[in-house]
PDB file of N, CA and C in Angstrom:
ATOM      1  N   TRP O   1       0.923 -17.440  13.909  1.00 66.00           N
ATOM      2  CA  TRP O   1      -0.044 -16.498  13.481  1.00 66.00           C
ATOM      3  C   TRP O   1       0.075 -15.976  12.583  1.00 66.00           C
ATOM      4  N   GLY O   2       1.678 -15.879  11.923  1.00 69.00           N
ATOM      5  CA  GLY O   2       1.947 -14.895  10.601  1.00 69.00           C
ATOM      6  C   GLY O   2       1.336 -15.640   9.797  1.00 69.00           C
ATOM      7  N   ASP O   3       1.006 -16.900   9.609  1.00 77.00           N
ATOM      8  CA  ASP O   3       1.069 -17.919   8.353  1.00 77.00           C
ATOM      9  C   ASP O   3      -0.736 -18.164   8.336  1.00 77.00           C
ATOM     10  N   GLN O   4      -1.169 -17.630   9.605  1.00 85.00           N
ATOM     11  CA  GLN O   4      -2.716 -16.782   9.466  1.00 85.00           C
ATOM     12  C   GLN O   4      -3.390 -16.467   8.085  1.00 85.00           C
ATOM     13  N   GLU O   5      -3.845 -16.520   6.928  1.00 85.00           N
ATOM     14  CA  GLU O   5      -4.142 -16.049   5.863  1.00 85.00           C
ATOM     15  C   GLU O   5      -5.103 -14.318   5.962  1.00 85.00           C
ATOM     16  N   ARG O   6      -5.086 -13.897   7.560  1.00 87.00           N
ATOM     17  CA  ARG O   6      -5.728 -12.803   8.072  1.00 87.00           C
ATOM     18  C   ARG O   6      -5.000 -11.654   8.094  1.00 87.00           C
ATOM     19  N   PHE O   7      -3.763 -12.864   8.554  1.00 82.00           N
ATOM     20  CA  PHE O   7      -2.497 -11.169   8.659  1.00 82.00           C
ATOM     21  C   PHE O   7      -1.449 -11.675   7.511  1.00 82.00           C
ATOM     22  N   GLN O   8      -1.994 -11.594   6.050  1.00 82.00           N
ATOM     23  CA  GLN O   8      -1.502 -12.023   5.255  1.00 82.00           C
ATOM     24  C   GLN O   8      -1.819 -10.796   3.946  1.00 82.00           C
ATOM     25  N   ALA O   9      -0.685 -10.014   3.027  1.00 82.00           N
ATOM     26  CA  ALA O   9      -1.068  -9.506   1.823  1.00 82.00           C
ATOM     27  C   ALA O   9      -0.128  -9.835   0.888  1.00 82.00           C
ATOM     28  N   ARG O  10      -1.212 -10.338  -0.261  1.00 82.00           N
ATOM     29  CA  ARG O  10      -0.653 -10.608  -1.202  1.00 82.00           C
ATOM     30  C   ARG O  10      -0.212  -9.839  -2.625  1.00 82.00           C
ATOM     31  N   HIS O  11       0.087  -9.479  -3.029  1.00 83.00           N
ATOM     32  CA  HIS O  11       0.486  -8.771  -4.596  1.00 83.00           C
ATOM     33  C   HIS O  11       0.946  -9.753  -6.033  1.00 83.00           C
ATOM     34  N   GLU O  12      -0.071  -9.100  -6.762  1.00 82.00           N
ATOM     35  CA  GLU O  12       0.393  -9.952  -7.946  1.00 82.00           C
ATOM     36  C   GLU O  12       0.658  -8.452  -9.164  1.00 82.00           C
ATOM     37  N   TRP O  13       1.642  -8.958  -9.460  1.00 80.00           N
ATOM     38  CA  TRP O  13       2.746  -8.173  -9.837  1.00 80.00           C
ATOM     39  C   TRP O  13       1.934  -7.847 -11.282  1.00 80.00           C
ATOM     40  N   ARG O  14       2.372  -6.762 -11.235  1.00 83.00           N
ATOM     41  CA  ARG O  14       2.059  -6.067 -13.335  1.00 83.00           C
ATOM     42  C   ARG O  14       3.493  -5.172 -13.386  1.00 83.00           C
ATOM     43  N   LEU O  15       3.679  -5.006 -14.528  1.00 82.00           N
ATOM     44  CA  LEU O  15       5.049  -4.650 -15.327  1.00 82.00           C
ATOM     45  C   LEU O  15       5.063  -3.140 -14.449  1.00 82.00           C
ATOM     46  N   GLY O  16       6.316  -2.831 -13.905  1.00 86.00           N
ATOM     47  CA  GLY O  16       6.444  -1.455 -13.357  1.00 86.00           C
ATOM     48  C   GLY O  16       5.818  -1.073 -12.202  1.00 86.00           C
ATOM     49  N   ASP O  17       5.329  -2.212 -11.405  1.00 87.00           N
ATOM     50  CA  ASP O  17       5.245  -2.387  -9.972  1.00 87.00           C
ATOM     51  C   ASP O  17       6.544  -1.954  -8.983  1.00 87.00           C
ATOM     52  N   THR O  18       6.440  -1.045  -8.233  1.00 86.00           N
ATOM     53  CA  THR O  18       7.130  -1.254  -6.663  1.00 86.00           C
ATOM     54  C   THR O  18       6.509  -1.823  -5.496  1.00 86.00           C
ATOM     55  N   VAL O  19       7.114  -2.566  -4.379  1.00 85.00           N
ATOM     56  CA  VAL O  19       6.142  -2.715  -3.851  1.00 85.00           C
ATOM     57  C   VAL O  19       6.940  -2.474  -2.283  1.00 85.00           C
ATOM     58  N   ILE O  20       7.081  -1.613  -1.156  1.00 84.00           N
ATOM     59  CA  ILE O  20       7.544  -1.416  -0.098  1.00 84.00           C
ATOM     60  C   ILE O  20       7.200  -1.880   0.531  1.00 84.00           C
ATOM     61  N   TRP O  21       8.132  -2.518   2.120  1.00 80.00           N
ATOM     62  CA  TRP O  21       7.817  -2.912   3.780  1.00 80.00           C
ATOM     63  C   TRP O  21       8.386  -2.725   4.465  1.00 80.00           C
ATOM     64  N   ASP O  22       8.762  -2.463   5.873  1.00 80.00           N
ATOM     65  CA  ASP O  22       9.064  -2.059   6.678  1.00 80.00           C
ATOM     66  C   ASP O  22       9.593  -3.446   7.445  1.00 80.00           C
ATOM     67  N   ASN O  23      11.216  -3.945   7.007  1.00 74.00           N
ATOM     68  CA  ASN O  23      11.739  -4.813   7.458  1.00 74.00           C
ATOM     69  C   ASN O  23      11.586  -5.163   8.660  1.00 74.00           C
ATOM     70  N   ARG O  24      11.143  -4.150   9.803  1.00 74.00           N
ATOM     71  CA  ARG O  24      11.743  -4.350  11.378  1.00 74.00           C
ATOM     72  C   ARG O  24      10.126  -5.242  11.740  1.00 74.00           C
ATOM     73  N   CYS O  25       9.106  -4.862  11.010  1.00 78.00           N
ATOM     74  CA  CYS O  25       7.824  -5.722  11.400  1.00 78.00           C
ATOM     75  C   CYS O  25       7.338  -6.134  10.648  1.00 78.00           C
ATOM     76  N   CYS O  26       7.857  -6.390   9.260  1.00 78.00           N
ATOM     77  CA  CYS O  26       7.021  -7.614   8.678  1.00 78.00           C
ATOM     78  C   CYS O  26       7.676  -8.707   8.277  1.00 78.00           C
ATOM     79  N   TRP O  27       6.897  -9.426   8.553  1.00 77.00           N
ATOM     80  CA  TRP O  27       7.521 -10.907   7.688  1.00 77.00           C
ATOM     81  C   TRP O  27       7.200 -11.430   6.517  1.00 77.00           C
ATOM     82  N   HIS O  28       8.105 -11.230   5.751  1.00 70.00           N
ATOM     83  CA  HIS O  28       7.774 -11.886   4.024  1.00 70.00           C
ATOM     84  C   HIS O  28       8.305 -12.672   3.430  1.00 70.00           C
ATOM     85  N   SER O  29       7.998 -13.426   2.590  1.00 73.00           N
ATOM     86  CA  SER O  29       8.309 -14.482   1.742  1.00 73.00           C
ATOM     87  C   SER O  29       7.740 -14.183   0.349  1.00 73.00           C
ATOM     88  N   ALA O  30       8.546 -15.047  -0.545  1.00 71.00           N
ATOM     89  CA  ALA O  30       8.052 -15.091  -1.667  1.00 71.00           C
ATOM     90  C   ALA O  30       8.090 -16.700  -2.018  1.00 71.00           C
ATOM     91  N   THR O  31       7.244 -16.349  -3.581  1.00 73.00           N
ATOM     92  CA  THR O  31       6.090 -18.120  -3.421  1.00 73.00           C
ATOM     93  C   THR O  31       7.525 -18.257  -4.848  1.00 73.00           C
ATOM     94  N   GLY O  32       8.643 -17.408  -5.004  1.00 73.00           N
ATOM     95  CA  GLY O  32       9.116 -17.873  -6.641  1.00 73.00           C
ATOM     96  C   GLY O  32       8.647 -17.976  -7.707  1.00 73.00           C
ATOM     97  N   GLU O  33       7.739 -17.260  -7.725  1.00 73.00           N
ATOM     98  CA  GLU O  33       6.885 -17.276  -9.210  1.00 73.00           C
ATOM     99  C   GLU O  33       7.290 -15.901 -10.013  1.00 73.00           C
ATOM    100  N   ASN O  34       7.658 -15.721 -10.924  1.00 72.00           N
ATOM    101  CA  ASN O  34       7.422 -14.524 -11.953  1.00 72.00           C
ATOM    102  C   ASN O  34       7.284 -14.518 -13.059  1.00 72.00           C
ATOM    103  N   PRO O  35       5.695 -14.523 -12.830  1.00 71.00           N
ATOM    104  CA  PRO O  35       4.488 -14.490 -14.291  1.00 71.00           C
ATOM    105  C   PRO O  35       4.890 -13.663 -15.252  1.00 71.00           C
ATOM    106  N   LEU O  36       5.422 -12.851 -15.281  1.00 73.00           N
ATOM    107  CA  LEU O  36       5.735 -11.952 -16.067  1.00 73.00           C
ATOM    108  C   LEU O  36       7.013 -12.287 -16.994  1.00 73.00           C
ATOM    109  N   ARG O  37       7.901 -12.843 -16.582  1.00 78.00           N
ATOM    110  CA  ARG O  37       9.109 -13.072 -16.761  1.00 78.00           C
ATOM    111  C   ARG O  37       9.993 -12.058 -17.352  1.00 78.00           C
ATOM    112  N   GLN O  38       9.926 -11.196 -16.469  1.00 75.00           N
ATOM    113  CA  GLN O  38      10.740 -10.032 -16.584  1.00 75.00           C
ATOM    114  C   GLN O  38      12.092 -10.169 -15.629  1.00 75.00           C
ATOM    115  N   PRO O  39      13.201  -9.215 -15.620  1.00 78.00           N
ATOM    116  CA  PRO O  39      14.372  -9.404 -14.835  1.00 78.00           C
ATOM    117  C   PRO O  39      13.616  -8.600 -13.490  1.00 78.00           C
ATOM    118  N   ARG O  40      14.317  -8.553 -12.314  1.00 75.00           N
ATOM    119  CA  ARG O  40      13.962  -8.035 -11.017  1.00 75.00           C
ATOM    120  C   ARG O  40      14.587  -7.751 -10.886  1.00 75.00           C
ATOM    121  N   ARG O  41      14.127  -6.262 -10.017  1.00 79.00           N
ATOM    122  CA  ARG O  41      15.328  -5.534  -9.114  1.00 79.00           C
ATOM    123  C   ARG O  41      15.235  -5.444  -8.149  1.00 79.00           C
ATOM    124  N   PHE O  42      15.795  -5.274  -7.113  1.00 79.00           N
ATOM    125  CA  PHE O  42      16.114  -5.492  -5.506  1.00 79.00           C
ATOM    126  C   PHE O  42      16.845  -4.281  -5.068  1.00 79.00           C
ATOM    127  N   TYR O  43      15.786  -3.366  -4.095  1.00 80.00           N
ATOM    128  CA  TYR O  43      17.145  -2.374  -3.499  1.00 80.00           C
ATOM    129  C   TYR O  43      17.044  -2.462  -2.223  1.00 80.00           C
ATOM    130  N   ARG O  44      17.898  -1.993  -1.174  1.00 79.00           N
ATOM    131  CA  ARG O  44      17.467  -2.001   0.477  1.00 79.00           C
ATOM    132  C   ARG O  44      17.696  -0.369   0.495  1.00 79.00           C
ATOM    133  N   ALA O  45      16.774   0.228   1.479  1.00 77.00           N
ATOM    134  CA  ALA O  45      17.230   1.264   1.945  1.00 77.00           C
ATOM    135  C   ALA O  45      16.779   1.369   2.992  1.00 77.00           C
ATOM    136  N   THR O  46      17.808   2.199   3.736  1.00 73.00           N
ATOM    137  CA  THR O  46      17.408   2.105   5.440  1.00 73.00           C
ATOM    138  C   THR O  46      17.174   3.489   5.762  1.00 73.00           C
ATOM    139  N   ILE O  47      16.187   4.464   5.887  1.00 73.00           N
ATOM    140  CA  ILE O  47      15.968   5.801   6.306  1.00 73.00           C
ATOM    141  C   ILE O  47      15.355   5.932   7.722  1.00 73.00           C
ATOM    142  N   ALA O  48      16.339   6.649   8.387  1.00 68.00           N
ATOM    143  CA  ALA O  48      15.944   7.823   9.738  1.00 68.00           C
ATOM    144  C   ALA O  48      15.740   5.888  10.779  1.00 68.00           C
ATOM    145  N   ASP O  49      16.490   5.483  10.845  1.00 61.00           N
ATOM    146  CA  ASP O  49      16.166   4.460  12.039  1.00 61.00           C
ATOM    147  C   ASP O  49      17.525   4.430  12.746  1.00 61.00           C
ATOM    148  N   ARG O  50      17.307   3.768  14.276  1.00 68.00           N
ATOM    149  CA  ARG O  50      18.350   3.966  14.872  1.00 68.00           C
ATOM    150  C   ARG O  50      18.717   2.162  15.129  1.00 68.00           C
ATOM    151  N   PRO O  51      19.601   1.609  15.506  1.00 66.00           N
ATOM    152  CA  PRO O  51      20.466  -0.189  15.966  1.00 66.00           C
ATOM    153  C   PRO O  51      19.264  -0.281  16.627  1.00 66.00           C
ATOM    154  N   HIS O  52      18.710  -2.025  16.082  1.00 62.00           N
ATOM    155  CA  HIS O  52      17.692  -2.462  16.403  1.00 62.00           C
ATOM    156  C   HIS O  52      18.692  -3.033  17.907  1.00 62.00           C
ATOM    157  N   LYS O  53      18.012  -3.557  18.811  1.00 67.00           N
ATOM    158  CA  LYS O  53      18.710  -4.220  20.118  1.00 67.00           C
ATOM    159  C   LYS O  53      18.035  -5.434  20.174  1.00 67.00           C
ATOM    160  N   SER O  54      18.600  -6.299  20.516  1.00 64.00           N
ATOM    161  CA  SER O  54      18.563  -7.599  20.521  1.00 64.00           C
ATOM    162  C   SER O  54      17.432  -7.303  21.807  1.00 64.00           C
ATOM    163  N   ALA O  55      16.714  -8.595  22.048  1.00 55.00           N
ATOM    164  CA  ALA O  55      15.834  -8.712  23.442  1.00 55.00           C
ATOM    165  C   ALA O  55      16.589 -10.009  24.576  1.00 55.00           C
TER     166      ALA O  55
END
């Protein structure tokens, strides 16, 4: 179901943009495109979370 367009959010990057998502409940992927041809930085932050228990 996650590949259905109604469940997707797409972002068209502009210089200075920041995007934040919750990895615990989000299925994310990238297109591999970098239309601005700018270096990109990726950071990970874990905030007030408890360890996840596998089902």
